[in-house]
mmCIF file of C-alpha atoms in Angstrom:
data_model
loop_
_atom_site.group_PDB
_atom_site.id
_atom_site.type_symbol
_atom_site.label_atom_id
_atom_site.label_comp_id
_atom_site.label_asym_id
_atom_site.label_seq_id
_atom_site.Cartn_x
_atom_site.Cartn_y
_atom_site.Cartn_z
ATOM 1 C CA GLN A 223 61.781 157.133 106.768
ATOM 2 C CA VAL A 224 62.479 157.924 103.110
ATOM 3 C CA GLN A 225 60.895 160.917 101.343
ATOM 4 C CA LEU A 226 60.467 160.942 97.570
ATOM 5 C CA VAL A 227 60.454 163.991 95.279
ATOM 6 C CA GLN A 228 59.728 163.577 91.616
ATOM 7 C CA SER A 229 60.671 165.509 88.517
ATOM 8 C CA GLY A 230 58.318 167.948 86.798
ATOM 9 C CA ALA A 231 55.600 167.528 84.180
ATOM 10 C CA GLU A 232 56.507 166.421 80.650
ATOM 11 C CA VAL A 233 54.890 166.811 77.228
ATOM 12 C CA LYS A 234 55.991 164.270 74.702
ATOM 13 C CA LYS A 235 55.327 163.412 71.061
ATOM 14 C CA PRO A 236 53.981 159.941 70.071
ATOM 15 C CA GLY A 237 56.807 157.609 69.442
ATOM 16 C CA SER A 238 59.266 159.429 71.768
ATOM 17 C CA SER A 239 60.541 158.497 75.168
ATOM 18 C CA VAL A 240 60.270 159.902 78.665
ATOM 19 C CA LYS A 241 62.609 159.577 81.631
ATOM 20 C CA ALA A 242 61.151 160.549 84.986
ATOM 21 C CA SER A 243 63.149 160.799 88.149
ATOM 22 C CA CYS A 244 62.488 160.190 91.793
ATOM 23 C CA LYS A 245 64.921 161.649 94.357
ATOM 24 C CA ALA A 246 65.048 159.948 97.794
ATOM 25 C CA SER A 247 66.121 161.485 101.048
ATOM 26 C CA GLY A 248 66.472 159.786 104.373
ATOM 27 C CA SER A 249 68.976 157.489 106.016
ATOM 28 C CA THR A 250 67.432 154.108 104.932
ATOM 29 C CA PHE A 251 67.423 154.612 101.180
ATOM 30 C CA SER A 252 69.229 151.416 100.358
ATOM 31 C CA ASP A 253 66.702 149.278 102.368
ATOM 32 C CA TYR A 254 63.894 150.275 99.976
ATOM 33 C CA ALA A 255 62.288 148.898 96.858
ATOM 34 C CA ILE A 256 61.244 151.791 94.617
ATOM 35 C CA ASN A 257 58.166 151.072 92.481
ATOM 36 C CA TRP A 258 56.600 153.057 89.625
ATOM 37 C CA VAL A 259 52.824 153.228 89.530
ATOM 38 C CA ARG A 260 50.814 155.251 86.970
ATOM 39 C CA GLN A 261 47.277 156.533 86.862
ATOM 40 C CA ALA A 262 45.654 157.451 83.575
ATOM 41 C CA PRO A 263 42.950 160.212 83.697
ATOM 42 C CA GLY A 264 39.821 158.885 85.487
ATOM 43 C CA GLN A 265 41.430 155.457 85.973
ATOM 44 C CA GLY A 266 42.826 153.406 88.863
ATOM 45 C CA LEU A 267 46.419 152.632 89.918
ATOM 46 C CA GLU A 268 48.529 150.523 87.580
ATOM 47 C CA TRP A 269 51.857 149.026 88.708
ATOM 48 C CA MET A 270 54.620 149.319 86.128
ATOM 49 C CA GLY A 271 57.758 147.870 87.797
ATOM 50 C CA ARG A 272 60.179 148.199 90.646
ATOM 51 C CA LEU A 273 63.847 148.152 91.637
ATOM 52 C CA VAL A 274 64.852 146.477 94.840
ATOM 53 C CA LEU A 275 67.903 148.585 95.711
ATOM 54 C CA ARG A 276 69.521 146.318 98.243
ATOM 55 C CA PHE A 277 69.629 143.351 95.848
ATOM 56 C CA GLY A 278 69.701 145.099 92.537
ATOM 57 C CA VAL A 279 66.601 143.187 91.423
ATOM 58 C CA ALA A 280 64.243 144.728 88.849
ATOM 59 C CA ASN A 281 60.760 143.478 88.032
ATOM 60 C CA TYR A 282 58.496 144.843 85.297
ATOM 61 C CA ALA A 283 54.880 144.341 84.591
ATOM 62 C CA GLN A 284 54.249 142.190 81.533
ATOM 63 C CA MET A 285 52.499 144.908 79.619
ATOM 64 C CA PHE A 286 55.567 147.177 79.870
ATOM 65 C CA GLN A 287 58.249 144.608 79.139
ATOM 66 C CA GLY A 288 60.581 145.857 76.446
ATOM 67 C CA ARG A 289 59.490 149.482 76.872
ATOM 68 C CA ILE A 290 60.443 150.243 80.484
ATOM 69 C CA THR A 291 63.744 150.447 82.359
ATOM 70 C CA ILE A 292 64.122 151.379 85.969
ATOM 71 C CA THR A 293 67.625 152.366 87.118
ATOM 72 C CA ALA A 294 69.228 153.983 90.146
ATOM 73 C CA ASP A 295 72.101 156.380 90.694
ATOM 74 C CA THR A 296 73.007 155.590 94.300
ATOM 75 C CA SER A 297 75.425 158.480 94.474
ATOM 76 C CA THR A 298 72.607 160.974 94.113
ATOM 77 C CA ARG A 299 69.854 158.738 95.575
ATOM 78 C CA THR A 300 67.828 159.128 92.385
ATOM 79 C CA ILE A 301 65.766 156.507 90.718
ATOM 80 C CA TYR A 302 64.847 156.756 87.041
ATOM 81 C CA MET A 303 62.002 155.349 85.044
ATOM 82 C CA ALA A 304 62.431 155.404 81.266
ATOM 83 C CA LEU A 305 59.471 154.549 79.010
ATOM 84 C CA THR A 306 59.885 154.353 75.231
ATOM 85 C CA SER A 307 57.603 154.247 72.164
ATOM 86 C CA LEU A 308 55.015 156.509 73.777
ATOM 87 C CA THR A 309 51.433 156.640 72.587
ATOM 88 C CA SER A 310 48.444 158.666 73.758
ATOM 89 C CA ASP A 311 47.565 155.736 76.029
ATOM 90 C CA ASP A 312 50.647 156.594 78.110
ATOM 91 C CA THR A 313 49.217 159.923 79.151
ATOM 92 C CA ALA A 314 49.044 159.641 82.897
ATOM 93 C CA VAL A 315 50.426 160.729 86.220
ATOM 94 C CA TYR A 316 53.451 158.598 87.113
ATOM 95 C CA TYR A 317 54.148 157.963 90.833
ATOM 96 C CA CYS A 318 57.241 156.505 92.439
ATOM 97 C CA ALA A 319 56.399 154.588 95.636
ATOM 98 C CA GLY A 320 58.843 153.065 98.109
ATOM 99 C CA GLY A 321 58.529 150.248 100.558
ATOM 100 C CA ARG A 322 61.079 148.560 102.746
ATOM 101 C CA SER A 323 62.390 145.406 101.113
ATOM 102 C CA GLY A 324 62.126 142.141 103.020
ATOM 103 C CA ASN A 325 65.025 139.766 103.310
ATOM 104 C CA TYR A 326 63.537 137.098 101.090
ATOM 105 C CA TYR A 327 62.000 137.161 97.564
ATOM 106 C CA PRO A 328 59.683 138.758 96.616
ATOM 107 C CA TYR A 329 61.042 141.307 99.082
ATOM 108 C CA TYR A 330 57.602 143.023 99.120
ATOM 109 C CA GLN A 331 56.458 144.876 102.210
ATOM 110 C CA GLY A 332 54.021 147.404 100.786
ATOM 111 C CA LEU A 333 54.301 150.934 99.568
ATOM 112 C CA ASP A 334 54.981 153.132 102.569
ATOM 113 C CA VAL A 335 55.871 156.359 100.917
ATOM 114 C CA TRP A 336 54.881 158.031 97.639
ATOM 115 C CA GLY A 337 56.264 160.793 95.542
ATOM 116 C CA GLN A 338 54.060 163.695 94.445
ATOM 117 C CA GLY A 339 53.656 162.405 90.925
ATOM 118 C CA THR A 340 54.849 163.395 87.466
ATOM 119 C CA ALA A 341 52.256 164.197 84.812
ATOM 120 C CA VAL A 342 53.196 162.970 81.385
ATOM 121 C CA THR A 343 51.098 164.094 78.400
ATOM 122 C CA VAL A 344 51.621 162.402 75.053
ATOM 123 C CA SER A 345 50.280 164.508 72.265
ATOM 124 C CA GLN B 190 40.511 144.100 84.431
ATOM 125 C CA SER B 191 42.194 144.326 87.801
ATOM 126 C CA ALA B 192 43.746 141.277 89.440
ATOM 127 C CA LEU B 193 42.058 142.130 92.761
ATOM 128 C CA THR B 194 38.345 142.839 93.006
ATOM 129 C CA GLN B 195 36.996 145.706 95.069
ATOM 130 C CA GLU B 196 33.460 147.115 95.472
ATOM 131 C CA ALA B 197 33.082 150.090 93.104
ATOM 132 C CA SER B 198 31.365 152.080 95.846
ATOM 133 C CA VAL B 199 30.563 151.858 99.511
ATOM 134 C CA SER B 200 28.573 154.299 101.656
ATOM 135 C CA GLY B 201 28.064 154.906 105.295
ATOM 136 C CA THR B 202 26.819 157.603 107.704
ATOM 137 C CA VAL B 203 28.961 159.666 110.042
ATOM 138 C CA GLY B 204 29.876 157.561 113.041
ATOM 139 C CA GLN B 205 29.062 154.242 111.354
ATOM 140 C CA LYS B 206 31.517 151.371 110.800
ATOM 141 C CA VAL B 207 32.090 150.316 107.195
ATOM 142 C CA THR B 208 34.149 147.453 105.679
ATOM 143 C CA LEU B 209 35.801 147.492 102.310
ATOM 144 C CA SER B 210 36.705 144.198 100.746
ATOM 145 C CA CYS B 211 39.374 143.088 98.341
ATOM 146 C CA THR B 212 39.214 139.640 96.771
ATOM 147 C CA GLY B 213 41.999 137.839 94.972
ATOM 148 C CA ASN B 214 43.345 134.303 94.766
ATOM 149 C CA SER B 215 45.966 131.927 96.261
ATOM 150 C CA HIS B 216 48.745 133.569 94.210
ATOM 151 C CA ASN B 217 48.205 136.998 95.708
ATOM 152 C CA ILE B 218 46.042 137.692 98.765
ATOM 153 C CA GLY B 219 46.153 134.036 99.806
ATOM 154 C CA SER B 220 49.963 134.217 100.098
ATOM 155 C CA TYR B 221 51.013 137.819 100.803
ATOM 156 C CA THR B 222 50.221 140.769 103.023
ATOM 157 C CA VAL B 223 47.712 143.253 101.593
ATOM 158 C CA GLY B 224 48.275 147.044 101.649
ATOM 159 C CA TRP B 225 45.532 149.678 101.537
ATOM 160 C CA TYR B 226 45.984 153.116 100.006
ATOM 161 C CA GLN B 227 43.824 156.214 100.317
ATOM 162 C CA GLN B 228 43.816 158.663 97.471
ATOM 163 C CA ILE B 229 42.222 162.044 97.950
ATOM 164 C CA SER B 230 41.134 164.039 94.977
ATOM 165 C CA HIS B 231 43.579 162.320 92.611
ATOM 166 C CA GLY B 232 46.534 163.447 94.740
ATOM 167 C CA ALA B 233 49.271 161.005 95.629
ATOM 168 C CA PRO B 234 48.073 157.862 97.347
ATOM 169 C CA LYS B 235 48.801 157.387 100.974
ATOM 170 C CA SER B 236 49.309 154.145 102.832
ATOM 171 C CA VAL B 237 46.687 153.565 105.575
ATOM 172 C CA MET B 238 47.260 149.884 106.320
ATOM 173 C CA PHE B 239 49.603 147.050 105.643
ATOM 174 C CA GLY B 240 48.213 143.740 106.860
ATOM 175 C CA ASN B 241 46.764 144.682 110.156
ATOM 176 C CA SER B 242 49.343 147.293 111.016
ATOM 177 C CA PRO B 243 48.645 151.014 110.264
ATOM 178 C CA PRO B 244 51.555 153.256 109.516
ATOM 179 C CA SER B 245 52.423 155.808 112.127
ATOM 180 C CA GLY B 246 50.096 158.765 112.090
ATOM 181 C CA ILE B 247 47.108 156.809 110.743
ATOM 182 C CA SER B 248 43.943 156.896 112.942
ATOM 183 C CA ASP B 249 43.235 153.832 114.987
ATOM 184 C CA ARG B 250 39.767 153.927 113.447
ATOM 185 C CA PHE B 251 41.299 152.026 110.580
ATOM 186 C CA SER B 252 41.917 148.297 110.864
ATOM 187 C CA GLY B 253 42.891 145.514 108.479
ATOM 188 C CA SER B 254 42.201 141.815 108.292
ATOM 189 C CA LYS B 255 42.377 138.874 105.940
ATOM 190 C CA SER B 256 40.541 135.558 105.569
ATOM 191 C CA GLY B 257 41.713 133.203 102.874
ATOM 192 C CA THR B 258 41.808 135.098 99.618
ATOM 193 C CA THR B 259 39.839 138.136 100.821
ATOM 194 C CA ALA B 260 41.262 141.139 102.641
ATOM 195 C CA SER B 261 39.251 143.783 104.464
ATOM 196 C CA LEU B 262 39.771 147.354 105.531
ATOM 197 C CA THR B 263 37.370 148.440 108.292
ATOM 198 C CA ILE B 264 36.834 152.088 109.196
ATOM 199 C CA SER B 265 35.092 152.730 112.523
ATOM 200 C CA GLY B 266 33.477 155.977 113.545
ATOM 201 C CA LEU B 267 33.232 157.145 109.970
ATOM 202 C CA GLN B 268 34.189 160.808 109.454
ATOM 203 C CA PRO B 269 33.495 163.217 106.549
ATOM 204 C CA GLU B 270 37.177 163.306 105.753
ATOM 205 C CA ASP B 271 37.198 159.580 105.157
ATOM 206 C CA GLU B 272 35.234 160.173 101.985
ATOM 207 C CA THR B 273 37.607 159.286 99.109
ATOM 208 C CA THR B 274 38.866 156.369 97.070
ATOM 209 C CA TYR B 275 40.652 153.364 98.572
ATOM 210 C CA TYR B 276 42.897 150.830 96.686
ATOM 211 C CA CYS B 277 44.114 147.404 97.851
ATOM 212 C CA SER B 278 47.327 145.915 96.649
ATOM 213 C CA THR B 279 49.722 143.036 97.182
ATOM 214 C CA TRP B 280 52.313 140.834 95.381
ATOM 215 C CA ASP B 281 51.197 138.251 92.889
ATOM 216 C CA SER B 282 53.602 135.241 92.556
ATOM 217 C CA SER B 283 52.094 134.019 89.248
ATOM 218 C CA LEU B 284 52.649 137.397 87.663
ATOM 219 C CA SER B 285 55.829 138.272 89.640
ATOM 220 C CA ALA B 286 54.220 141.759 89.953
ATOM 221 C CA VAL B 287 52.493 144.029 92.398
ATOM 222 C CA VAL B 288 48.727 144.071 91.652
ATOM 223 C CA PHE B 289 46.046 146.625 92.569
ATOM 224 C CA GLY B 290 42.355 146.489 92.958
ATOM 225 C CA GLY B 291 40.173 148.819 90.884
ATOM 226 C CA GLY B 292 39.483 151.029 93.849
ATOM 227 C CA THR B 293 36.427 151.617 96.081
ATOM 228 C CA LYS B 294 34.867 155.058 96.340
ATOM 229 C CA LEU B 295 33.691 155.595 99.852
ATOM 230 C CA THR B 296 30.859 158.011 100.333
ATOM 231 C CA VAL B 297 30.054 159.433 103.790
ATOM 232 C CA LEU B 298 26.429 160.397 103.987
#
């Protein structure tokens, strides 16, 4: 099974961008879809988008379209989530979460493994 | 407002069986498998069920089911360590997105 380790906490100014990373270890990396899920203080989980590694397919939640990009560097097994035009509403813990991708669209088979989270503060 | 609807809170006594529900529609729960995630003290969530199959290492006290557009997570023999927040999630074909419920806080009395 894949394990996910995320980059450290970030403090950003309003209007700037953040790029969080999620490094995967384990032999089945390419079989996974890596999702990004965030949680604002005191709130629930909010899906932001995903990258299905085997097919190179990316999906983004409507509310983040135009502001989010999820990419992967397969040589280092690292997935990146970049979010632009930050506001205080983007203050949250950002999790990467992986699940094995099915053979057919939407390739969704849950979120088996989670990273430890990256706290992003916009102030 | 979440695409999936969960009870805000559920309570039970030690040893009791409790059921958490998750209601959606034909575009999400009605068509796709539902996952359940446990989040302790705002740490990273952990998968406890996908459909009716628990991941390895998860207690067999946890079971999952679905009927139409409602999914359920049942916890038998409730233990104090089960007290935390549970989220349901699945794919939504009308949104082309993963959707979550608002979470249920389970209290063990």
